[in-house]
Coordinates of C-alpha atoms and ligand atoms in Angstrom, one line a residue:
M1129 CA 275.6 27.4 51.4
T1130 CA 274.2 26.4 47.6
K1131 CA 276.2 24.0 45.4
T1132 CA 277.2 26.7 43.1
M1133 CA 278.4 29.0 45.8
R1134 CA 280.5 26.2 47.2
T1135 CA 281.9 25.5 43.7
Q1136 CA 282.9 29.2 43.5
L1137 CA 284.5 29.2 46.7
T1138 CA 286.6 26.3 45.8
E1139 CA 287.5 27.8 42.5
R1140 CA 288.6 30.8 44.6
R1141 CA 290.6 28.6 47.3
G1142 CA 292.7 31.3 48.9
R1143 CA 290.5 34.2 48.3
H1144 CA 287.8 33.7 50.7
I1145 CA 288.6 36.2 53.5
L1146 CA 286.9 38.1 56.4
M1147 CA 286.9 41.9 57.0
C1148 CA 285.2 44.4 59.2
S1149 CA 284.2 48.1 58.2
P1150 CA 286.4 50.6 60.3
D1151 CA 283.2 52.3 61.3
H1152 CA 284.5 52.2 64.6
F1153 CA 288.1 52.4 64.1
G1154 CA 290.4 54.6 66.1
I1155 CA 293.3 55.0 68.5
E1156 CA 291.8 54.7 72.0
Y1157 CA 294.5 53.1 73.7
E1158 CA 298.2 52.5 73.4
I1159 CA 299.3 48.9 73.0
N1160 CA 302.1 48.8 70.5
P1161 CA 304.7 51.7 69.9
W1162 CA 302.9 52.9 66.9
M1163 CA 299.9 53.7 68.7
R1164 CA 299.7 57.1 70.2
L1165 CA 296.5 58.7 71.5
P1166 CA 297.0 62.0 69.8
D1167 CA 297.2 60.7 66.5
A1168 CA 293.7 60.8 65.9
V1169 CA 292.4 58.7 63.1
D1170 CA 290.6 60.6 60.1
R1171 CA 287.7 58.1 59.8
K1172 CA 286.7 59.0 56.4
V1173 CA 290.0 58.6 55.1
A1174 CA 290.3 55.4 56.9
L1175 CA 287.0 54.2 55.5
A1176 CA 287.9 55.4 52.0
Q1177 CA 291.2 53.3 52.3
W1178 CA 289.4 50.3 53.6
E1179 CA 287.0 50.5 50.6
A1180 CA 289.7 50.9 48.2
L1181 CA 291.3 47.7 49.5
Y1182 CA 288.0 46.1 49.5
R1183 CA 287.4 46.9 45.7
V1184 CA 290.8 45.8 44.9
L1185 CA 290.3 42.4 46.6
T1186 CA 286.6 41.8 45.3
E1187 CA 286.8 43.5 41.8
Q1188 CA 290.2 42.9 40.6
L1189 CA 291.5 39.9 42.6
G1190 CA 288.0 38.1 42.6
A1191 CA 288.1 37.7 46.4
V1192 CA 285.1 36.8 48.1
V1193 CA 284.4 38.7 51.4
E1194 CA 282.5 38.0 54.3
L1195 CA 281.9 41.0 56.5
I1196 CA 281.4 41.0 60.7
P1197 CA 279.6 43.8 61.8
P1198 CA 281.9 46.4 63.2
A1199 CA 281.2 47.4 67.3
V1200 CA 281.1 50.2 69.4
G1201 CA 284.1 50.5 71.5
L1202 CA 286.4 47.9 69.7
P1203 CA 288.3 49.9 67.7
D1204 CA 290.8 47.1 66.3
L1205 CA 288.2 44.6 65.5
V1206 CA 289.1 45.9 61.9
F1207 CA 292.1 43.8 62.1
T1208 CA 290.3 40.7 61.5
A1209 CA 293.6 38.9 60.7
N1210 CA 293.9 39.1 64.6
A1211 CA 290.6 37.0 65.1
G1212 CA 292.2 33.3 65.1
L1213 CA 293.4 31.0 62.6
A1214 CA 291.1 29.0 60.3
I1215 CA 292.1 25.9 59.3
G1216 CA 289.3 24.2 57.0
D1217 CA 286.3 24.0 59.2
K1218 CA 288.1 24.7 62.4
F1219 CA 288.6 28.2 63.9
I1220 CA 291.2 28.2 66.7
T1221 CA 290.1 31.3 68.5
S1222 CA 292.7 34.2 69.5
E1223 CA 293.3 34.8 73.1
F1224 CA 294.6 38.4 73.1
R1225 CA 297.4 39.5 75.2
H1226 CA 296.1 43.0 75.9
P1227 CA 292.8 43.2 77.8
E1228 CA 291.7 46.0 75.6
R1229 CA 291.7 43.4 72.7
Q1230 CA 290.0 40.6 74.7
R1231 CA 287.0 42.1 74.8
E1232 CA 286.9 41.3 71.1
E1233 CA 287.1 37.5 71.6
P1234 CA 283.3 36.7 72.3
L1235 CA 282.4 38.4 69.0
W1236 CA 285.0 36.5 66.7
Q1237 CA 283.7 32.9 68.5
R1238 CA 280.3 34.0 67.8
W1239 CA 280.8 34.9 64.4
F1240 CA 282.7 31.7 63.4
T1241 CA 280.0 29.8 65.4
E1242 CA 277.3 31.3 63.5
H1243 CA 279.2 30.4 60.1
G1244 CA 279.4 27.0 60.9
Y1245 CA 283.0 26.6 62.4
E1246 CA 283.8 24.3 64.9
V1247 CA 285.6 26.9 67.6
A1248 CA 288.5 25.6 69.5
T1249 CA 290.8 27.5 72.1
L1250 CA 294.4 26.0 72.4
P1251 CA 295.1 23.7 75.4
S1252 CA 298.0 25.9 76.6
G1253 CA 295.6 28.7 77.3
C1254 CA 298.6 31.4 76.7
P1255 CA 298.1 34.4 74.5
F1256 CA 298.0 33.8 70.7
E1257 CA 297.0 36.5 68.1
G1258 CA 295.9 34.4 65.2
E1259 CA 296.9 35.1 61.8
G1260 CA 298.9 38.2 62.9
D1261 CA 301.3 35.6 63.8
A1262 CA 300.6 32.5 61.9
L1263 CA 300.7 32.6 58.3
F1264 CA 300.3 30.0 56.1
V1265 CA 302.3 29.2 52.8
E1266 CA 300.7 26.3 50.8
D1267 CA 300.9 23.4 53.5
L1268 CA 303.5 24.9 55.5
L1269 CA 302.9 27.2 58.6
V1270 CA 305.2 30.2 59.7
V1271 CA 304.4 31.2 63.2
G1272 CA 305.9 34.0 65.3
H1273 CA 306.2 34.7 69.1
R1274 CA 307.1 36.8 71.7
F1275 CA 305.4 40.1 71.8
R1276 CA 301.7 38.9 71.3
S1277 CA 301.5 35.2 70.8
T1278 CA 303.6 32.9 73.3
R1279 CA 306.1 29.9 72.5
E1280 CA 303.9 27.7 73.9
A1281 CA 300.7 28.8 71.8
V1282 CA 302.4 28.5 68.7
Q1283 CA 303.8 25.2 69.4
D1284 CA 300.6 23.8 70.3
I1285 CA 299.2 24.6 66.9
A1286 CA 302.4 22.6 65.4
R1287 CA 301.6 19.7 67.6
I1288 CA 297.9 19.3 67.8
Y1289 CA 297.4 19.9 64.2
G1290 CA 300.5 17.9 63.0
L1291 CA 301.3 20.7 60.5
E1292 CA 304.8 21.4 59.2
T1293 CA 305.7 24.5 60.9
L1294 CA 308.4 27.4 60.9
V1295 CA 308.6 28.7 64.5
L1296 CA 310.2 32.1 64.6
E1297 CA 311.0 34.6 67.5
L1298 CA 310.7 38.3 67.1
A1299 CA 313.2 40.9 68.3
D1300 CA 311.9 44.3 67.8
P1301 CA 308.7 45.5 69.5
R1302 CA 307.7 47.8 66.6
F1303 CA 307.5 44.3 64.4
Y1304 CA 305.3 43.1 67.3
H1305 CA 303.4 40.2 65.0
L1306 CA 305.1 38.1 62.4
D1307 CA 302.9 39.8 59.8
T1308 CA 304.7 43.0 60.2
C1309 CA 308.1 41.6 59.2
L1310 CA 307.5 38.4 57.3
C1311 CA 305.7 37.9 54.0
P1312 CA 305.7 34.5 52.8
V1313 CA 305.2 34.9 49.2
S1314 CA 305.6 31.0 47.7
K1315 CA 307.4 28.2 49.5
D1316 CA 310.7 29.8 47.9
T1317 CA 310.6 33.5 48.3
A1318 CA 309.6 35.5 51.2
L1319 CA 309.9 39.3 51.9
Y1320 CA 311.2 40.0 55.6
V1321 CA 313.1 42.2 57.8
P1322 CA 316.2 40.6 59.1
D1323 CA 316.5 42.8 62.4
A1324 CA 313.1 42.1 63.7
F1325 CA 314.1 38.3 64.2
T1326 CA 316.5 36.5 66.6
D1327 CA 319.9 35.5 65.0
E1328 CA 318.6 31.9 65.1
S1329 CA 315.1 32.7 63.5
R1330 CA 316.9 35.0 61.0
D1331 CA 319.0 32.0 60.0
A1332 CA 315.8 29.7 60.0
I1333 CA 314.3 32.3 57.5
E1334 CA 317.0 32.2 55.2
G1335 CA 317.3 28.4 55.3
R1336 CA 313.9 27.7 54.7
F1337 CA 313.2 30.5 51.9
A1338 CA 316.0 30.0 49.2
D1339 CA 314.6 33.8 48.2
A1340 CA 314.7 35.8 51.1
I1341 CA 314.1 39.3 49.9
T1342 CA 315.4 42.0 52.6
V1343 CA 313.0 44.9 52.7
P1344 CA 314.7 48.0 53.4
L1345 CA 313.9 49.7 56.8
E1346 CA 312.1 52.7 55.6
E1347 CA 309.4 50.3 53.5
A1348 CA 309.4 47.9 56.3
H1349 CA 308.1 50.7 58.6
R1350 CA 305.4 51.5 55.9
F1351 CA 304.5 47.8 56.6
A1352 CA 305.8 46.5 53.3
C1353 CA 305.6 42.9 54.7
N1354 CA 302.0 43.3 55.7
S1355 CA 300.9 42.5 52.2
I1356 CA 298.0 40.0 51.0
V1357 CA 299.1 37.3 48.8
M1358 CA 296.8 35.8 46.3
G1359 CA 298.5 33.5 43.9
N1360 CA 300.3 35.9 41.8
D1361 CA 298.7 38.9 43.0
V1362 CA 300.3 40.8 46.1
V1363 CA 298.7 43.9 47.7
M1364 CA 301.1 46.2 49.2
S1365 CA 301.3 49.4 51.1
H1366 CA 301.6 52.0 47.7
D1367 CA 304.8 53.6 49.2
C1368 CA 307.2 50.8 49.0
P1369 CA 308.9 50.9 45.7
A1370 CA 311.8 48.9 46.0
T1371 CA 310.0 46.0 47.7
Q1372 CA 307.4 46.3 45.0
A1373 CA 310.3 45.9 42.2
E1374 CA 311.7 43.0 43.6
L1375 CA 308.3 41.2 43.4
V1376 CA 307.8 42.5 39.6
A1377 CA 311.0 41.4 38.7
R1378 CA 310.0 37.9 39.8
G1379 CA 306.7 38.1 37.8
Y1380 CA 304.4 39.2 40.7
C1381 CA 301.7 41.6 39.9
V1382 CA 301.7 44.1 42.9
R1383 CA 299.0 46.2 43.4
G1384 CA 299.6 49.3 46.0
V1385 CA 297.0 50.5 48.4
E1386 CA 297.0 53.4 50.9
I1387 CA 296.9 52.3 54.6
T1388 CA 298.3 55.4 56.5
E1389 CA 295.2 55.7 58.7
F1390 CA 295.8 52.1 59.7
L1391 CA 299.4 52.4 60.3
K1392 CA 298.5 54.8 63.2
S1393 CA 297.5 51.9 64.9
G1394 CA 300.1 49.6 63.9
G1395 CA 298.5 47.7 61.0
G1396 CA 298.4 47.6 57.3
A1397 CA 296.6 45.7 54.5
K1398 CA 297.6 42.2 55.7
C1399 CA 296.1 42.8 59.2
L1400 CA 292.6 43.9 57.7
V1401 CA 292.0 40.6 56.3
M1402 CA 291.5 36.9 57.5
F1403 CA 291.6 33.9 55.3
L1404 CA 289.1 31.7 55.8
D1405 CA 289.8 28.5 53.6
H1406 CA 293.0 26.3 54.0
D1407 CA 290.8 23.8 52.7
A1408 CA 293.5 21.9 50.8
L1409 CA 295.2 21.0 54.1
T1410 CA 291.9 20.2 55.8
A1411 CA 291.4 16.6 54.1
R1412 CA 295.0 15.7 54.6
T1413 CA 295.5 17.3 58.1
F1414 CA 292.3 15.8 59.7
G1415 CA 292.0 12.9 57.9
T1416 CA 292.9 10.8 60.9
R1417 CA 293.4 13.7 63.5
Q1418 CA 289.7 14.7 64.0
G1419 CA 289.0 15.7 67.8
D1420 CA 292.5 16.5 68.9
H1421 CA 291.8 19.9 68.4
R1422 CA 289.2 19.7 71.0
A1423 CA 291.8 19.4 73.8
G1424 CA 290.3 22.5 75.4
R1425 CA 292.0 24.4 78.3
Ligands
LIG1873 N1 296.1 48.2 67.1 C1 296.3 46.7 66.7 C2 296.9 46.2 67.7 O1 298.0 46.4 68.3 C3 297.0 46.6 65.4 C4 297.0 44.8 65.0 C5 297.6 44.8 63.7 N2 297.3 43.5 63.3 C6 298.1 42.6 62.6 N3 298.0 41.5 62.2 N4 299.6 43.0 62.8 O2 296.7 44.7 68.3

């Protein structure tokens, strides 16, 4: 990487992301309540929706997008959020719950290795689905477990990386990943679906985020929480006016995108993106802890 590129990336911290074109996206199995084999994806529409999202991110928000090549027979590769979790130059690889998605693991690992990341697995060897269940907001990591990632896996991350972590338990199979029912917008503000969490975790969200915004259920079902936050900009499923208005009232700039084809698979805007830089954390977190993450299985 040239010095100029590195400077550009540093300036765009929080805007360096990984995506995968939906050339082979489809519903080829059912592993969450949204997926139904008869609901065929219109790939042309999916591609147009994905390209529109890509354009908003690159042309309007100045994101730097890396692309992993799509692969035949891996219809969910498009959901790069589930690849794992990048922390600085370390990549914690996902261990998918379902065999259908376990086939993606070698591709993710290869891509991150080839792009200079040190690939690590969690010692527990338990299912973990990356940014689907692990969301940074500044230096706080919010993790969810139950349907895909296990409590052991998300606790491993907190322990090994020494991060301040908020651990939440999910309660509704329709909101099977944390990023389907919680969107931390800042350290104070979050969008969330109260009924998607256990009572204890709901209290924890309300205790942690002074401004916890309840998303109406019909908008939660259109994946309002599955939004991409880049500074003051939020990219959200277009058909969520109440949630958008809440954010606009707080000074955020909300851009709507159509994600209907991806909803058929239980995915939305945020699932299509994985953040590659958490550099701000790296220096502090890894200054004295390098090597811990190599614990292996
Ligand atoms: N069909 C995919 C699955 O069930 C959707 C993944 C959505 N990703 C996310 N980060 N919520 O695994």
